[in-house]
Coordinates of C-alpha atoms and ligand atoms in Angstrom, one line a residue:
X1 CA 71.8 118.4 82.8
X2 CA 68.3 117.0 83.9
X3 CA 68.3 114.4 80.9
X4 CA 71.7 112.9 82.0
X5 CA 70.2 112.4 85.5
X6 CA 67.2 110.7 84.1
X7 CA 69.1 108.5 82.0
X8 CA 71.4 107.5 85.0
X9 CA 68.2 106.8 86.9
X10 CA 66.1 104.7 84.3
X11 CA 69.3 102.8 83.4
X12 CA 69.9 101.9 87.2
X13 CA 66.4 100.7 87.3
X14 CA 66.8 98.2 84.8
X15 CA 70.3 97.3 86.0
X16 CA 72.5 98.5 83.0
X17 CA 75.5 98.8 85.2
X18 CA 78.0 99.5 82.2
X19 CA 75.7 102.3 80.9
X20 CA 75.5 103.8 84.2
X21 CA 79.1 104.0 84.7
X22 CA 79.4 105.7 81.2
X23 CA 76.7 108.3 82.2
X24 CA 78.2 109.2 85.5
X25 CA 81.7 109.4 84.0
X26 CA 80.1 111.7 81.2
X27 CA 78.3 113.8 83.8
X28 CA 81.4 114.3 86.0
X29 CA 83.1 115.5 82.8
X30 CA 80.4 117.9 81.9
X31 CA 80.8 119.4 85.3
X32 CA 77.5 118.1 87.0
X33 CA 78.1 118.3 90.7
X34 CA 78.8 114.9 92.4
X35 CA 76.4 115.2 94.9
X36 CA 73.7 116.0 92.3
X37 CA 74.6 113.1 90.2
X38 CA 74.2 110.9 93.5
X39 CA 70.9 112.5 94.4
X40 CA 69.0 112.9 91.5
X41 CA 70.6 110.0 89.3
X42 CA 71.7 107.1 91.3
X43 CA 69.7 107.3 94.8
X44 CA 66.5 108.7 92.7
X45 CA 66.7 105.7 90.7
X46 CA 67.2 103.2 93.6
X47 CA 64.2 105.0 95.3
X48 CA 62.0 104.1 92.4
X49 CA 63.2 100.4 92.6
X50 CA 62.6 100.4 96.3
X51 CA 59.0 101.6 95.8
X52 CA 58.4 99.1 93.3
X53 CA 59.8 96.2 95.4
X54 CA 57.3 97.4 98.3
X55 CA 54.4 97.2 95.8
X56 CA 55.6 93.8 94.2
X57 CA 55.9 95.4 90.7
X58 CA 59.8 94.0 90.8
X59 CA 61.2 91.2 92.7
X60 CA 64.6 90.1 94.1
X61 CA 66.5 89.6 91.0
X62 CA 65.8 93.0 89.6
X63 CA 66.7 94.6 92.9
X64 CA 69.7 92.8 93.1
X65 CA 70.6 94.1 89.4
X66 CA 69.7 97.6 90.0
X67 CA 71.8 97.7 93.3
X68 CA 74.7 96.2 91.4
X69 CA 74.5 99.1 88.8
X70 CA 74.1 101.7 91.9
X71 CA 77.3 100.3 93.4
X72 CA 79.2 100.4 90.3
X73 CA 78.0 104.0 89.7
X74 CA 78.8 105.1 93.4
X75 CA 82.2 103.6 93.1
X76 CA 83.2 106.0 90.3
X77 CA 81.7 108.9 92.5
X78 CA 83.3 108.1 95.9
X79 CA 86.5 110.2 95.0
X80 CA 84.7 113.2 93.7
X81 CA 82.2 113.1 96.7
X82 CA 85.0 113.0 99.2
X83 CA 86.9 115.8 97.4
X84 CA 83.6 117.7 97.9
X85 CA 83.2 117.0 101.6
X86 CA 79.9 115.1 101.1
X87 CA 79.6 112.4 103.6
X88 CA 77.1 109.8 103.9
X89 CA 73.5 110.4 105.6
X90 CA 74.5 108.1 108.4
X91 CA 76.3 104.9 109.4
X92 CA 74.7 101.4 110.2
X93 CA 76.0 98.1 110.9
X94 CA 73.7 95.0 109.6
X95 CA 74.1 91.4 110.2
X96 CA 72.1 88.1 110.5
X97 CA 72.0 86.8 113.9
X98 CA 74.1 84.2 115.9
X99 CA 73.1 80.7 114.5
X100 CA 71.3 82.0 111.3
X101 CA 73.0 81.6 107.9
X102 CA 70.2 83.2 105.8
X103 CA 71.5 86.4 104.1
X104 CA 69.5 87.0 100.8
X105 CA 67.1 89.4 102.8
X106 CA 69.8 90.9 105.0
X107 CA 71.6 91.7 101.6
X108 CA 68.5 93.4 100.2
X109 CA 68.0 95.5 103.5
X110 CA 71.8 96.5 103.0
X111 CA 71.5 97.5 99.4
X112 CA 68.3 99.6 100.1
X113 CA 69.8 101.4 103.0
X114 CA 73.0 102.1 100.6
X115 CA 70.6 103.2 98.1
X116 CA 69.1 105.9 100.5
X117 CA 72.9 107.2 101.0
X118 CA 73.6 105.5 104.4
X119 CA 77.1 103.8 105.0
X120 CA 76.7 100.3 105.7
X121 CA 79.0 97.8 107.4
X122 CA 78.0 94.3 106.8
X123 CA 79.0 91.9 109.4
X124 CA 77.8 88.9 107.4
X125 CA 75.6 85.9 108.9
X126 CA 76.0 84.1 112.4
X127 CA 76.8 87.4 114.3
X128 CA 77.1 87.4 118.2
X129 CA 75.7 90.0 120.2
X130 CA 79.1 91.2 121.2
X131 CA 80.2 91.5 117.7
X132 CA 77.2 93.9 116.9
X133 CA 78.1 96.2 119.6
X134 CA 82.0 96.0 118.8
X135 CA 81.0 96.7 115.3
X136 CA 78.6 99.5 115.9
X137 CA 81.4 101.3 118.5
X138 CA 84.2 100.7 115.7
X139 CA 82.1 102.6 113.0
X140 CA 80.3 105.1 115.3
X141 CA 77.0 103.7 113.8
X142 CA 73.8 105.1 114.8
X143 CA 71.9 102.1 113.9
X144 CA 72.1 98.4 114.3
X145 CA 70.3 96.2 111.8
X146 CA 69.4 92.5 112.7
X147 CA 67.9 89.9 110.5
X148 CA 66.6 86.5 111.4
X149 CA 64.9 84.1 109.2
X150 CA 64.5 81.0 111.8
X151 CA 62.1 80.9 114.8
X152 CA 65.0 79.5 116.7
X153 CA 67.2 82.2 116.0
X154 CA 65.0 85.2 116.1
X155 CA 65.4 85.1 119.9
X156 CA 68.9 86.0 119.5
X157 CA 67.8 89.4 118.8
X158 CA 66.8 89.7 122.5
X159 CA 70.2 89.1 123.4
X160 CA 71.5 91.6 121.1
X161 CA 69.1 94.2 122.5
X162 CA 70.5 93.4 126.1
X163 CA 73.9 93.4 125.1
X164 CA 73.5 96.8 123.5
X165 CA 71.6 98.0 126.9
X166 CA 74.7 96.7 129.0
X167 CA 77.1 98.6 126.9
X168 CA 78.1 102.1 126.2
X169 CA 75.8 102.2 123.4
X170 CA 72.8 102.1 125.5
X171 CA 70.6 104.7 124.5
X172 CA 72.7 105.9 121.5
X173 CA 71.8 103.5 118.9
X174 CA 68.5 102.3 117.3
X175 CA 68.1 98.7 116.8
X176 CA 65.9 97.7 113.7
X177 CA 64.9 94.0 113.4
X178 CA 63.4 92.1 110.5
X179 CA 63.0 89.0 108.8
X180 CA 60.2 86.4 107.9
X181 CA 59.3 85.3 111.3
X182 CA 59.7 88.6 113.2
X183 CA 56.6 90.9 113.8
X184 CA 56.0 94.3 115.5
X185 CA 54.6 92.4 118.6
X186 CA 57.8 90.6 118.9
X187 CA 60.0 93.9 118.5
X188 CA 57.7 95.2 121.2
X189 CA 58.3 92.4 123.3
X190 CA 62.1 92.3 123.1
X191 CA 62.3 96.2 123.4
X192 CA 64.0 96.7 119.8
X193 CA 63.2 100.4 118.5
X194 CA 61.6 99.4 114.9
X195 CA 60.5 96.4 112.9
X196 CA 59.8 96.7 109.3
X197 CA 58.3 94.0 106.9
X198 CA 60.5 94.6 104.0
X199 CA 63.8 96.0 102.8
X200 CA 62.5 99.3 101.2
X201 CA 60.4 100.2 104.4
X202 CA 63.5 99.5 106.5
X203 CA 65.7 101.9 104.4
X204 CA 62.8 104.6 104.8
X205 CA 62.8 104.1 108.7
X206 CA 66.4 104.1 109.0
X207 CA 66.4 107.7 107.4
X208 CA 63.8 108.8 109.4
X209 CA 66.0 107.6 112.6
X210 CA 69.0 109.3 111.2
X211 CA 66.9 112.5 110.5
X212 CA 65.5 112.7 114.0
Ligands
B1M301 CO1 66.3 78.1 104.9 N1 64.3 78.0 106.2 N2 66.9 76.9 106.3 N3 67.6 78.1 104.0 N4 65.2 79.1 103.8 C1 63.5 79.0 105.5 C2 63.7 80.2 106.3 C3 62.4 78.2 105.9 C4 60.9 79.0 106.1 C5 61.8 77.0 104.9 C6 61.0 76.2 105.3 O1 61.0 75.3 106.3 N5 59.7 76.3 104.8 C7 62.4 77.5 107.3 C8 62.4 78.1 108.7 C9 61.4 77.7 109.6 C10 61.2 78.2 110.7 O2 62.3 78.7 111.3 N6 60.0 78.7 111.1 C11 64.1 77.2 107.0 C12 65.0 76.2 107.7 C13 64.4 75.1 108.6 C14 66.4 76.1 107.4 C15 67.3 75.0 107.7 C16 67.1 74.8 109.4 C17 67.2 73.7 107.0 C18 67.9 72.5 107.6 O3 69.1 72.5 107.3 N7 67.0 71.6 108.1 C19 68.6 75.8 107.4 C20 69.0 76.4 108.6 C21 70.5 77.1 108.5 C22 70.8 78.1 109.5 O4 70.7 79.5 109.1 N8 71.6 77.7 110.4 C23 68.3 76.4 106.4 C24 69.2 76.7 105.3 C25 68.9 77.5 104.0 C26 69.8 77.5 102.9 C27 71.4 77.6 103.5 C28 69.8 76.6 102.3 C29 69.2 78.8 102.3 C30 69.6 80.2 102.9 C31 70.8 80.8 101.6 C32 71.3 82.2 101.8 O5 70.7 83.0 102.7 N9 72.4 82.7 101.4 C33 68.0 78.8 102.6 C34 66.9 79.4 102.0 C35 67.2 80.2 100.8 C36 65.2 79.4 102.6 C37 64.1 80.0 102.0 C38 63.7 79.0 101.0 C39 64.1 81.3 101.2 C40 64.6 82.5 102.3 C41 64.9 83.8 101.6 O6 66.1 84.1 101.1 N10 64.0 84.3 101.2 C42 63.1 79.8 103.2 C43 61.8 79.7 102.8 C44 61.0 80.6 102.2 O7 61.1 81.8 102.7 N11 60.4 80.3 101.1 C45 63.9 79.0 104.2 C46 64.0 85.6 100.4 C47 64.4 87.0 101.2 C48 64.5 88.1 100.3 O8 63.4 87.0 102.3 O9 65.1 86.9 104.1 O10 62.6 87.1 104.4 P1 63.7 87.5 103.7 O11 63.8 89.1 103.6 C49 62.7 89.8 103.5 C50 62.0 90.5 104.8 O12 61.9 89.5 105.6 C51 62.7 91.7 105.2 O13 63.1 92.0 103.8 C52 63.3 91.2 102.9 C53 62.3 91.6 101.8 O14 62.4 93.0 101.6 N12 63.8 91.4 106.0 C54 64.1 92.7 106.8 C55 64.7 90.8 106.1 N13 65.7 91.1 107.1 C56 65.3 92.4 107.5 C57 65.8 93.1 108.4 C58 65.1 94.4 108.7 C59 64.0 94.7 108.0 C60 63.5 93.9 107.0 O15 65.6 95.4 109.6 C61 66.8 95.3 109.9

């Protein structure tokens, strides 16, 4: 059983989606519990990629192909996980703030968080503060993730914080911020809950929030 889980993890890390799907399918047929395949195969592989990305040992393209392989394997596992009553580790909504169309970093954050077993709802780009609040309410999210790449749009993050504070979500959701121009000082200044400089750290912090 250990070998097939290791094989899932290593093939995922090099983005071999087709092989990952075959191995997940074989593991299920061999009776490996779906939660074990998820934790010790798919999520374990994505965790290695996250760490390597943080250390600049792999770059955006490698993360994208690994995430694709993970998503393909996870798709196959979904019905089995649902049948076992395994649910996500938590729910988050994510988007790029109003006026901003950059989405590569946001997509990486989403993938890394999915790689930690978090259910992600992607609102896309140019997302208004009201839409973030609406979506978080709709999906019962514990975290709102904001990305901004422009000095002119990062200020929108403050509007989201204020809109959340004025809503029924006040004190109930954590607001995480990031993107090239965003800093810890800016995060503190606007009253957001957490800043992280990269996608892998964002996923680690999100898990910490969900566990607390
Ligand atoms: Co834009 N652009 N762009 N652009 N663009 C930048 C950001 C810029 C720095 C280029 C430059 O001038 N040197 C500059 C911003 C300057 C500033 O504000 N200080 C700029 C500009 C000015 C513009 C336009 C205004 C240009 C124009 O039209 N005159 C325009 C604005 C459009 C708009 O948004 N309204 C524009 C447009 C575009 C494209 C559409 C052409 C394209 C975006 C395509 C897309 O995203 N689908 C684009 C691109 C690609 C870039 C650059 C080249 C690359 C950005 C990127 O994807 N980086 C960029 C210059 C550069 O950085 N070299 C530039 C890779 C990505 C992985 O990094 O998103 O930072 P990043 O994500 C990181 C971290 O920041 C973090 O995790 C990721 C890595 O782990 N992170 C988070 C991100 N979100 C997070 C959230 C978190 C935590 C971490 O918690 C929730």
